[in-house]
mmCIF file with all atom_site columns, C-alpha atoms in Angstrom:
data_model
loop_
_atom_site.group_PDB
_atom_site.id
_atom_site.type_symbol
_atom_site.label_atom_id
_atom_site.label_alt_id
_atom_site.label_comp_id
_atom_site.label_asym_id
_atom_site.label_entity_id
_atom_site.label_seq_id
_atom_site.pdbx_PDB_ins_code
_atom_site.Cartn_x
_atom_site.Cartn_y
_atom_site.Cartn_z
_atom_site.occupancy
_atom_site.B_iso_or_equiv
_atom_site.pdbx_formal_charge
_atom_site.auth_seq_id
_atom_site.auth_comp_id
_atom_site.auth_asym_id
_atom_site.auth_atom_id
_atom_site.pdbx_PDB_model_num
ATOM 1   C CA . MET C 1 1   ? -22.360 92.500 -108.128 1.00 0.00 ? 3   MET C CA 1
ATOM 2   C CA . ASP C 1 2   ? -23.548 89.254 -106.512 1.00 0.00 ? 4   ASP C CA 1
ATOM 3   C CA . THR C 1 3   ? -21.146 88.075 -103.815 1.00 0.00 ? 5   THR C CA 1
ATOM 4   C CA . GLY C 1 4   ? -23.096 84.884 -103.222 1.00 0.00 ? 6   GLY C CA 1
ATOM 5   C CA . LYS C 1 5   ? -23.681 85.825 -99.566  1.00 0.00 ? 7   LYS C CA 1
ATOM 6   C CA . GLU C 1 6   ? -27.160 86.907 -98.628  1.00 0.00 ? 8   GLU C CA 1
ATOM 7   C CA . ASP C 1 7   ? -27.412 90.027 -96.490  1.00 0.00 ? 9   ASP C CA 1
ATOM 8   C CA . TYR C 1 8   ? -29.826 89.093 -93.733  1.00 0.00 ? 10  TYR C CA 1
ATOM 9   C CA . MET C 1 9   ? -29.859 88.176 -90.078  1.00 0.00 ? 11  MET C CA 1
ATOM 10  C CA . LYS C 1 10  ? -30.909 84.627 -89.302  1.00 0.00 ? 12  LYS C CA 1
ATOM 11  C CA . ASP C 1 11  ? -34.235 84.205 -87.554  1.00 0.00 ? 13  ASP C CA 1
ATOM 12  C CA . ALA C 1 12  ? -36.759 81.714 -86.198  1.00 0.00 ? 14  ALA C CA 1
ATOM 13  C CA . LEU C 1 13  ? -38.108 80.872 -89.663  1.00 0.00 ? 15  LEU C CA 1
ATOM 14  C CA . ALA C 1 14  ? -34.653 79.932 -90.982  1.00 0.00 ? 16  ALA C CA 1
ATOM 15  C CA . ILE C 1 15  ? -34.060 77.746 -87.899  1.00 0.00 ? 17  ILE C CA 1
ATOM 16  C CA . HIS C 1 16  ? -37.525 76.164 -88.223  1.00 0.00 ? 18  HIS C CA 1
ATOM 17  C CA . ARG C 1 17  ? -36.947 75.299 -91.890  1.00 0.00 ? 19  ARG C CA 1
ATOM 18  C CA . TRP C 1 18  ? -33.501 73.843 -91.167  1.00 0.00 ? 20  TRP C CA 1
ATOM 19  C CA . LEU C 1 19  ? -34.814 71.682 -88.313  1.00 0.00 ? 21  LEU C CA 1
ATOM 20  C CA . LEU C 1 20  ? -37.736 70.471 -90.472  1.00 0.00 ? 22  LEU C CA 1
ATOM 21  C CA . ALA C 1 21  ? -35.296 69.532 -93.237  1.00 0.00 ? 23  ALA C CA 1
ATOM 22  C CA . HIS C 1 22  ? -33.288 67.531 -90.683  1.00 0.00 ? 24  HIS C CA 1
ATOM 23  C CA . GLN C 1 23  ? -36.484 65.972 -89.231  1.00 0.00 ? 25  GLN C CA 1
ATOM 24  C CA . VAL C 1 24  ? -35.835 67.310 -85.728  1.00 0.00 ? 26  VAL C CA 1
ATOM 25  C CA . HIS C 1 25  ? -38.927 67.722 -83.557  1.00 0.00 ? 27  HIS C CA 1
ATOM 26  C CA . HIS C 1 26  ? -38.963 71.253 -82.115  1.00 0.00 ? 28  HIS C CA 1
ATOM 27  C CA . GLU C 1 27  ? -41.159 74.167 -81.211  1.00 0.00 ? 29  GLU C CA 1
ATOM 28  C CA . ILE C 1 28  ? -40.780 77.867 -81.909  1.00 0.00 ? 30  ILE C CA 1
ATOM 29  C CA . VAL C 1 29  ? -42.137 79.512 -78.765  1.00 0.00 ? 31  VAL C CA 1
ATOM 30  C CA . ARG C 1 30  ? -43.803 82.914 -78.975  1.00 0.00 ? 32  ARG C CA 1
ATOM 31  C CA . LEU C 1 31  ? -42.581 84.857 -75.928  1.00 0.00 ? 33  LEU C CA 1
ATOM 32  C CA . PRO C 1 32  ? -44.919 86.837 -73.663  1.00 0.00 ? 34  PRO C CA 1
ATOM 33  C CA . ARG C 1 33  ? -42.534 89.795 -73.818  1.00 0.00 ? 35  ARG C CA 1
ATOM 34  C CA . PRO C 1 34  ? -39.459 90.660 -75.882  1.00 0.00 ? 36  PRO C CA 1
ATOM 35  C CA . MET C 1 35  ? -35.955 89.653 -74.762  1.00 0.00 ? 37  MET C CA 1
ATOM 36  C CA . THR C 1 36  ? -32.765 91.607 -75.258  1.00 0.00 ? 38  THR C CA 1
ATOM 37  C CA . CYS C 1 37  ? -30.428 88.647 -74.607  1.00 0.00 ? 39  CYS C CA 1
ATOM 38  C CA . ALA C 1 38  ? -30.444 84.875 -74.029  1.00 0.00 ? 40  ALA C CA 1
ATOM 39  C CA . GLU C 1 39  ? -29.709 85.394 -70.326  1.00 0.00 ? 41  GLU C CA 1
ATOM 40  C CA . GLU C 1 40  ? -33.354 86.501 -70.011  1.00 0.00 ? 42  GLU C CA 1
ATOM 41  C CA . LEU C 1 41  ? -34.653 83.123 -71.258  1.00 0.00 ? 43  LEU C CA 1
ATOM 42  C CA . PRO C 1 42  ? -35.142 81.440 -67.839  1.00 0.00 ? 44  PRO C CA 1
ATOM 43  C CA . GLU C 1 43  ? -37.458 84.175 -66.597  1.00 0.00 ? 45  GLU C CA 1
ATOM 44  C CA . THR C 1 44  ? -39.174 84.670 -69.948  1.00 0.00 ? 46  THR C CA 1
ATOM 45  C CA . VAL C 1 45  ? -40.008 80.982 -70.582  1.00 0.00 ? 47  VAL C CA 1
ATOM 46  C CA . SER C 1 46  ? -40.242 79.958 -66.890  1.00 0.00 ? 48  SER C CA 1
ATOM 47  C CA . ALA C 1 47  ? -37.463 77.380 -67.149  1.00 0.00 ? 49  ALA C CA 1
ATOM 48  C CA . ALA C 1 48  ? -34.461 76.553 -65.003  1.00 0.00 ? 50  ALA C CA 1
ATOM 49  C CA . PRO C 1 49  ? -31.281 78.418 -66.087  1.00 0.00 ? 51  PRO C CA 1
ATOM 50  C CA . GLU C 1 50  ? -29.493 75.113 -66.773  1.00 0.00 ? 52  GLU C CA 1
ATOM 51  C CA . ARG C 1 51  ? -32.248 74.306 -69.344  1.00 0.00 ? 53  ARG C CA 1
ATOM 52  C CA . CYS C 1 52  ? -31.611 77.564 -71.246  1.00 0.00 ? 54  CYS C CA 1
ATOM 53  C CA . LEU C 1 53  ? -28.637 78.037 -73.555  1.00 0.00 ? 55  LEU C CA 1
ATOM 54  C CA . THR C 1 54  ? -26.554 80.982 -74.582  1.00 0.00 ? 56  THR C CA 1
ATOM 55  C CA . VAL C 1 55  ? -23.907 81.346 -77.259  1.00 0.00 ? 57  VAL C CA 1
ATOM 56  C CA . THR C 1 56  ? -20.967 83.485 -76.176  1.00 0.00 ? 58  THR C CA 1
ATOM 57  C CA . VAL C 1 57  ? -18.763 84.850 -78.938  1.00 0.00 ? 59  VAL C CA 1
ATOM 58  C CA . LEU C 1 58  ? -15.181 85.521 -77.875  1.00 0.00 ? 60  LEU C CA 1
ATOM 59  C CA . GLU C 1 59  ? -12.102 87.067 -79.430  1.00 0.00 ? 61  GLU C CA 1
ATOM 60  C CA . VAL C 1 60  ? -9.024  84.975 -78.727  1.00 0.00 ? 62  VAL C CA 1
ATOM 61  C CA . THR C 1 61  ? -5.418  86.113 -79.076  1.00 0.00 ? 63  THR C CA 1
ATOM 62  C CA . THR C 1 62  ? -2.978  83.239 -79.468  1.00 0.00 ? 64  THR C CA 1
ATOM 63  C CA . TRP C 1 63  ? 0.579   83.274 -78.151  1.00 0.00 ? 65  TRP C CA 1
ATOM 64  C CA . VAL C 1 64  ? 1.848   84.030 -81.661  1.00 0.00 ? 66  VAL C CA 1
ATOM 65  C CA . GLY C 1 65  ? -0.419  87.092 -81.846  1.00 0.00 ? 67  GLY C CA 1
ATOM 66  C CA . ARG C 1 66  ? -3.072  85.646 -84.150  1.00 0.00 ? 68  ARG C CA 1
ATOM 67  C CA . GLU C 1 67  ? -6.650  86.895 -83.547  1.00 0.00 ? 69  GLU C CA 1
ATOM 68  C CA . VAL C 1 68  ? -9.428  84.288 -83.738  1.00 0.00 ? 70  VAL C CA 1
ATOM 69  C CA . VAL C 1 69  ? -13.165 84.524 -83.083  1.00 0.00 ? 71  VAL C CA 1
ATOM 70  C CA . ILE C 1 70  ? -14.816 81.494 -81.439  1.00 0.00 ? 72  ILE C CA 1
ATOM 71  C CA . GLY C 1 71  ? -18.227 80.588 -80.084  1.00 0.00 ? 73  GLY C CA 1
ATOM 72  C CA . VAL C 1 72  ? -19.144 78.725 -76.901  1.00 0.00 ? 74  VAL C CA 1
ATOM 73  C CA . THR C 1 73  ? -22.549 77.152 -76.289  1.00 0.00 ? 75  THR C CA 1
ATOM 74  C CA . SER C 1 74  ? -23.275 76.853 -72.582  1.00 0.00 ? 76  SER C CA 1
ATOM 75  C CA . PRO C 1 75  ? -26.146 76.849 -70.111  1.00 0.00 ? 77  PRO C CA 1
ATOM 76  C CA . VAL C 1 76  ? -27.246 80.329 -69.020  1.00 0.00 ? 78  VAL C CA 1
ATOM 77  C CA . SER C 1 77  ? -26.489 79.147 -65.462  1.00 0.00 ? 79  SER C CA 1
ATOM 78  C CA . SER C 1 78  ? -22.784 78.595 -66.330  1.00 0.00 ? 80  SER C CA 1
ATOM 79  C CA . PRO C 1 79  ? -21.498 81.155 -68.856  1.00 0.00 ? 81  PRO C CA 1
ATOM 80  C CA . PRO C 1 80  ? -17.935 80.484 -70.001  1.00 0.00 ? 82  PRO C CA 1
ATOM 81  C CA . ARG C 1 81  ? -15.230 82.320 -68.071  1.00 0.00 ? 83  ARG C CA 1
ATOM 82  C CA . PRO C 1 82  ? -12.604 83.825 -70.388  1.00 0.00 ? 84  PRO C CA 1
ATOM 83  C CA . GLY C 1 83  ? -9.853  82.387 -68.159  1.00 0.00 ? 85  GLY C CA 1
ATOM 84  C CA . ALA C 1 84  ? -11.232 78.855 -68.495  1.00 0.00 ? 86  ALA C CA 1
ATOM 85  C CA . VAL C 1 85  ? -11.509 79.220 -72.278  1.00 0.00 ? 87  VAL C CA 1
ATOM 86  C CA . GLY C 1 86  ? -7.983  80.652 -72.443  1.00 0.00 ? 88  GLY C CA 1
ATOM 87  C CA . GLY C 1 87  ? -6.654  77.759 -70.374  1.00 0.00 ? 89  GLY C CA 1
ATOM 88  C CA . LEU C 1 88  ? -8.406  75.226 -72.581  1.00 0.00 ? 90  LEU C CA 1
ATOM 89  C CA . LEU C 1 89  ? -7.085  76.782 -75.777  1.00 0.00 ? 91  LEU C CA 1
ATOM 90  C CA . GLY C 1 90  ? -3.687  77.811 -74.429  1.00 0.00 ? 92  GLY C CA 1
ATOM 91  C CA . ALA C 1 91  ? -4.462  81.391 -75.477  1.00 0.00 ? 93  ALA C CA 1
ATOM 92  C CA . ARG C 1 92  ? -2.748  84.555 -74.349  1.00 0.00 ? 94  ARG C CA 1
ATOM 93  C CA . GLN C 1 93  ? -5.950  86.598 -74.095  1.00 0.00 ? 95  GLN C CA 1
ATOM 94  C CA . VAL C 1 94  ? -9.686  85.893 -74.321  1.00 0.00 ? 96  VAL C CA 1
ATOM 95  C CA . ARG C 1 95  ? -12.304 88.645 -74.260  1.00 0.00 ? 97  ARG C CA 1
ATOM 96  C CA . PRO C 1 96  ? -15.973 89.008 -75.216  1.00 0.00 ? 98  PRO C CA 1
ATOM 97  C CA . ALA C 1 97  ? -16.391 90.016 -78.853  1.00 0.00 ? 99  ALA C CA 1
ATOM 98  C CA . PRO C 1 98  ? -17.977 93.425 -79.472  1.00 0.00 ? 100 PRO C CA 1
ATOM 99  C CA . ALA C 1 99  ? -21.551 93.472 -80.817  1.00 0.00 ? 101 ALA C CA 1
ATOM 100 C CA . HIS C 1 100 ? -20.563 94.322 -84.395  1.00 0.00 ? 102 HIS C CA 1
ATOM 101 C CA . VAL C 1 101 ? -18.191 91.318 -84.484  1.00 0.00 ? 103 VAL C CA 1
ATOM 102 C CA . VAL C 1 102 ? -20.911 89.015 -83.083  1.00 0.00 ? 104 VAL C CA 1
ATOM 103 C CA . ASN C 1 103 ? -23.417 90.248 -85.669  1.00 0.00 ? 105 ASN C CA 1
ATOM 104 C CA . ALA C 1 104 ? -20.997 89.957 -88.600  1.00 0.00 ? 106 ALA C CA 1
ATOM 105 C CA . THR C 1 105 ? -19.578 86.586 -87.536  1.00 0.00 ? 107 THR C CA 1
ATOM 106 C CA . THR C 1 106 ? -22.827 84.789 -86.685  1.00 0.00 ? 108 THR C CA 1
ATOM 107 C CA . ASP C 1 107 ? -25.502 86.564 -88.789  1.00 0.00 ? 109 ASP C CA 1
ATOM 108 C CA . TYR C 1 108 ? -27.585 86.707 -85.606  1.00 0.00 ? 110 TYR C CA 1
ATOM 109 C CA . ALA C 1 109 ? -28.413 89.713 -83.461  1.00 0.00 ? 111 ALA C CA 1
ATOM 110 C CA . CYS C 1 110 ? -25.893 90.099 -80.635  1.00 0.00 ? 112 CYS C CA 1
ATOM 111 C CA . GLY C 1 111 ? -27.208 88.541 -77.418  1.00 0.00 ? 113 GLY C CA 1
ATOM 112 C CA . LEU C 1 112 ? -29.747 86.417 -79.299  1.00 0.00 ? 114 LEU C CA 1
ATOM 113 C CA . VAL C 1 113 ? -27.402 83.998 -81.091  1.00 0.00 ? 115 VAL C CA 1
ATOM 114 C CA . CYS C 1 114 ? -28.776 80.508 -81.684  1.00 0.00 ? 116 CYS C CA 1
ATOM 115 C CA . PRO C 1 115 ? -26.251 77.645 -81.602  1.00 0.00 ? 117 PRO C CA 1
ATOM 116 C CA . LEU C 1 116 ? -27.639 76.367 -84.928  1.00 0.00 ? 118 LEU C CA 1
ATOM 117 C CA . LEU C 1 117 ? -26.938 77.626 -88.471  1.00 0.00 ? 119 LEU C CA 1
ATOM 118 C CA . LEU C 1 118 ? -23.624 79.176 -87.485  1.00 0.00 ? 120 LEU C CA 1
ATOM 119 C CA . PRO C 1 119 ? -20.935 79.428 -90.174  1.00 0.00 ? 121 PRO C CA 1
ATOM 120 C CA . GLU C 1 120 ? -18.651 76.404 -90.460  1.00 0.00 ? 122 GLU C CA 1
ATOM 121 C CA . SER C 1 121 ? -15.702 78.801 -90.300  1.00 0.00 ? 123 SER C CA 1
ATOM 122 C CA . LEU C 1 122 ? -16.604 79.733 -86.697  1.00 0.00 ? 124 LEU C CA 1
ATOM 123 C CA . PRO C 1 123 ? -14.908 77.320 -84.266  1.00 0.00 ? 125 PRO C CA 1
ATOM 124 C CA . MET C 1 124 ? -17.565 76.187 -81.788  1.00 0.00 ? 126 MET C CA 1
ATOM 125 C CA . PHE C 1 125 ? -17.189 74.651 -78.341  1.00 0.00 ? 127 PHE C CA 1
ATOM 126 C CA . ILE C 1 126 ? -19.964 73.080 -76.265  1.00 0.00 ? 128 ILE C CA 1
ATOM 127 C CA . ASP C 1 127 ? -19.763 73.236 -72.478  1.00 0.00 ? 129 ASP C CA 1
ATOM 128 C CA . ASP C 1 128 ? -20.047 69.668 -71.177  1.00 0.00 ? 130 ASP C CA 1
ATOM 129 C CA . ARG C 1 129 ? -22.354 70.899 -68.397  1.00 0.00 ? 131 ARG C CA 1
ATOM 130 C CA . LEU C 1 130 ? -25.089 71.016 -71.026  1.00 0.00 ? 132 LEU C CA 1
ATOM 131 C CA . LEU C 1 131 ? -27.763 68.545 -69.914  1.00 0.00 ? 133 LEU C CA 1
ATOM 132 C CA . ALA C 1 132 ? -27.873 65.439 -72.122  1.00 0.00 ? 134 ALA C CA 1
ATOM 133 C CA . ASP C 1 133 ? -31.334 64.064 -71.390  1.00 0.00 ? 135 ASP C CA 1
ATOM 134 C CA . THR C 1 134 ? -34.818 63.968 -72.877  1.00 0.00 ? 136 THR C CA 1
ATOM 135 C CA . GLY C 1 135 ? -35.904 67.195 -71.186  1.00 0.00 ? 137 GLY C CA 1
ATOM 136 C CA . PRO C 1 136 ? -36.494 70.431 -73.084  1.00 0.00 ? 138 PRO C CA 1
ATOM 137 C CA . LEU C 1 137 ? -33.808 73.027 -73.754  1.00 0.00 ? 139 LEU C CA 1
ATOM 138 C CA . TYR C 1 138 ? -34.489 76.611 -74.775  1.00 0.00 ? 140 TYR C CA 1
ATOM 139 C CA . THR C 1 139 ? -32.326 78.865 -76.886  1.00 0.00 ? 141 THR C CA 1
ATOM 140 C CA . ALA C 1 140 ? -32.590 82.216 -78.621  1.00 0.00 ? 142 ALA C CA 1
ATOM 141 C CA . THR C 1 141 ? -33.530 82.418 -82.299  1.00 0.00 ? 143 THR C CA 1
ATOM 142 C CA . GLY C 1 142 ? -32.032 85.766 -83.235  1.00 0.00 ? 144 GLY C CA 1
ATOM 143 C CA . GLU C 1 143 ? -35.392 87.422 -82.637  1.00 0.00 ? 145 GLU C CA 1
ATOM 144 C CA . ARG C 1 144 ? -36.601 89.232 -79.527  1.00 0.00 ? 146 ARG C CA 1
ATOM 145 C CA . HIS C 1 145 ? -40.090 87.656 -79.544  1.00 0.00 ? 147 HIS C CA 1
ATOM 146 C CA . THR C 1 146 ? -39.330 83.939 -80.056  1.00 0.00 ? 148 THR C CA 1
ATOM 147 C CA . ALA C 1 147 ? -37.303 81.096 -78.561  1.00 0.00 ? 149 ALA C CA 1
ATOM 148 C CA . LEU C 1 148 ? -36.522 77.593 -79.741  1.00 0.00 ? 150 LEU C CA 1
ATOM 149 C CA . CYS C 1 149 ? -37.533 74.604 -77.610  1.00 0.00 ? 151 CYS C CA 1
ATOM 150 C CA . LEU C 1 150 ? -36.351 71.072 -78.333  1.00 0.00 ? 152 LEU C CA 1
ATOM 151 C CA . ARG C 1 151 ? -35.229 67.962 -76.486  1.00 0.00 ? 153 ARG C CA 1
ATOM 152 C CA . ALA C 1 152 ? -31.658 68.148 -75.231  1.00 0.00 ? 154 ALA C CA 1
ATOM 153 C CA . LEU C 1 153 ? -30.646 64.916 -76.985  1.00 0.00 ? 155 LEU C CA 1
ATOM 154 C CA . ASP C 1 154 ? -32.115 66.158 -80.283  1.00 0.00 ? 156 ASP C CA 1
ATOM 155 C CA . LEU C 1 155 ? -30.167 69.405 -80.010  1.00 0.00 ? 157 LEU C CA 1
ATOM 156 C CA . LEU C 1 156 ? -26.927 67.626 -79.154  1.00 0.00 ? 158 LEU C CA 1
ATOM 157 C CA . ALA C 1 157 ? -27.384 65.403 -82.213  1.00 0.00 ? 159 ALA C CA 1
ATOM 158 C CA . VAL C 1 158 ? -27.313 68.422 -84.569  1.00 0.00 ? 160 VAL C CA 1
ATOM 159 C CA . LEU C 1 159 ? -25.215 70.899 -82.565  1.00 0.00 ? 161 LEU C CA 1
ATOM 160 C CA . PRO C 1 160 ? -21.900 71.726 -84.224  1.00 0.00 ? 162 PRO C CA 1
ATOM 161 C CA . GLY C 1 161 ? -18.751 71.942 -82.151  1.00 0.00 ? 163 GLY C CA 1
ATOM 162 C CA . LYS C 1 162 ? -16.503 70.104 -79.772  1.00 0.00 ? 164 LYS C CA 1
ATOM 163 C CA . MET C 1 163 ? -17.661 69.137 -76.260  1.00 0.00 ? 165 MET C CA 1
ATOM 164 C CA . VAL C 1 164 ? -15.241 70.605 -73.694  1.00 0.00 ? 166 VAL C CA 1
ATOM 165 C CA . ASP C 1 165 ? -14.808 70.946 -69.926  1.00 0.00 ? 167 ASP C CA 1
ATOM 166 C CA . LEU C 1 166 ? -14.976 74.666 -69.102  1.00 0.00 ? 168 LEU C CA 1
ATOM 167 C CA . ARG C 1 167 ? -14.991 74.332 -65.344  1.00 0.00 ? 169 ARG C CA 1
ATOM 168 C CA . GLY C 1 168 ? -11.437 75.696 -65.301  1.00 0.00 ? 170 GLY C CA 1
ATOM 169 C CA . SER C 1 169 ? -10.216 73.448 -62.526  1.00 0.00 ? 171 SER C CA 1
ATOM 170 C CA . ARG C 1 170 ? -7.775  75.135 -60.239  1.00 0.00 ? 172 ARG C CA 1
ATOM 171 C CA . PRO C 1 171 ? -5.235  73.472 -57.982  1.00 0.00 ? 173 PRO C CA 1
ATOM 172 C CA . ARG C 1 172 ? -6.536  72.975 -54.463  1.00 0.00 ? 174 ARG C CA 1
ATOM 173 C CA . GLY C 1 173 ? -4.662  73.936 -51.310  1.00 0.00 ? 175 GLY C CA 1
ATOM 174 C CA . SER C 1 174 ? -2.346  76.766 -50.500  1.00 0.00 ? 176 SER C CA 1
ATOM 175 C CA . ARG C 1 175 ? 0.437   78.063 -52.693  1.00 0.00 ? 177 ARG C CA 1
ATOM 176 C CA . VAL C 1 176 ? 3.076   78.203 -49.994  1.00 0.00 ? 178 VAL C CA 1
ATOM 177 C CA . ALA C 1 177 ? 6.626   77.483 -51.056  1.00 0.00 ? 179 ALA C CA 1
ATOM 178 C CA . VAL C 1 178 ? 8.251   74.658 -49.155  1.00 0.00 ? 180 VAL C CA 1
ATOM 179 C CA . ALA C 1 179 ? 12.017  74.445 -48.851  1.00 0.00 ? 181 ALA C CA 1
ATOM 180 C CA . ARG C 1 180 ? 13.631  71.207 -49.993  1.00 0.00 ? 182 ARG C CA 1
ATOM 181 C CA . ARG C 1 181 ? 15.366  69.087 -47.403  1.00 0.00 ? 183 ARG C CA 1
ATOM 182 C CA . HIS C 1 182 ? 19.121  68.983 -47.522  1.00 0.00 ? 184 HIS C CA 1
#
């Protein structure tokens, strides 16, 4: 029986074809050694951590008990803190999704998720610390031996999701109770 959904993990070739179809200048970089996760990109491609991206997949529990899976694209240098994501979404609990959920939800290998070609049903957020300039950004492709390199502005033009502030600002100063004057 044909379900209409192809059973395959997305890879560098699928990303390359999609970017060509959208006329986005890019490069698929052959890595000198295999990676196990996007956090290894800075060392592997000799780039600053803020120029390398990771996609973090999180399970979110809302206050009414509904379970939702979301994705967050952020620089490797500033991975999203579950507390900041929970505060932004007003969620009761936020936790990293297990590998099998990441694989099934994104069709990419866990740890090597590219922010492109993700299902429209997956709510995506983009950390506003992502550099918006003409410099190169690197991201995983779903494969251990390749990475994607493209200009930051080109990526932002095609990146799905909502730009958000994930700094998780906290009130400054002490939390000492002060009695009211009579």
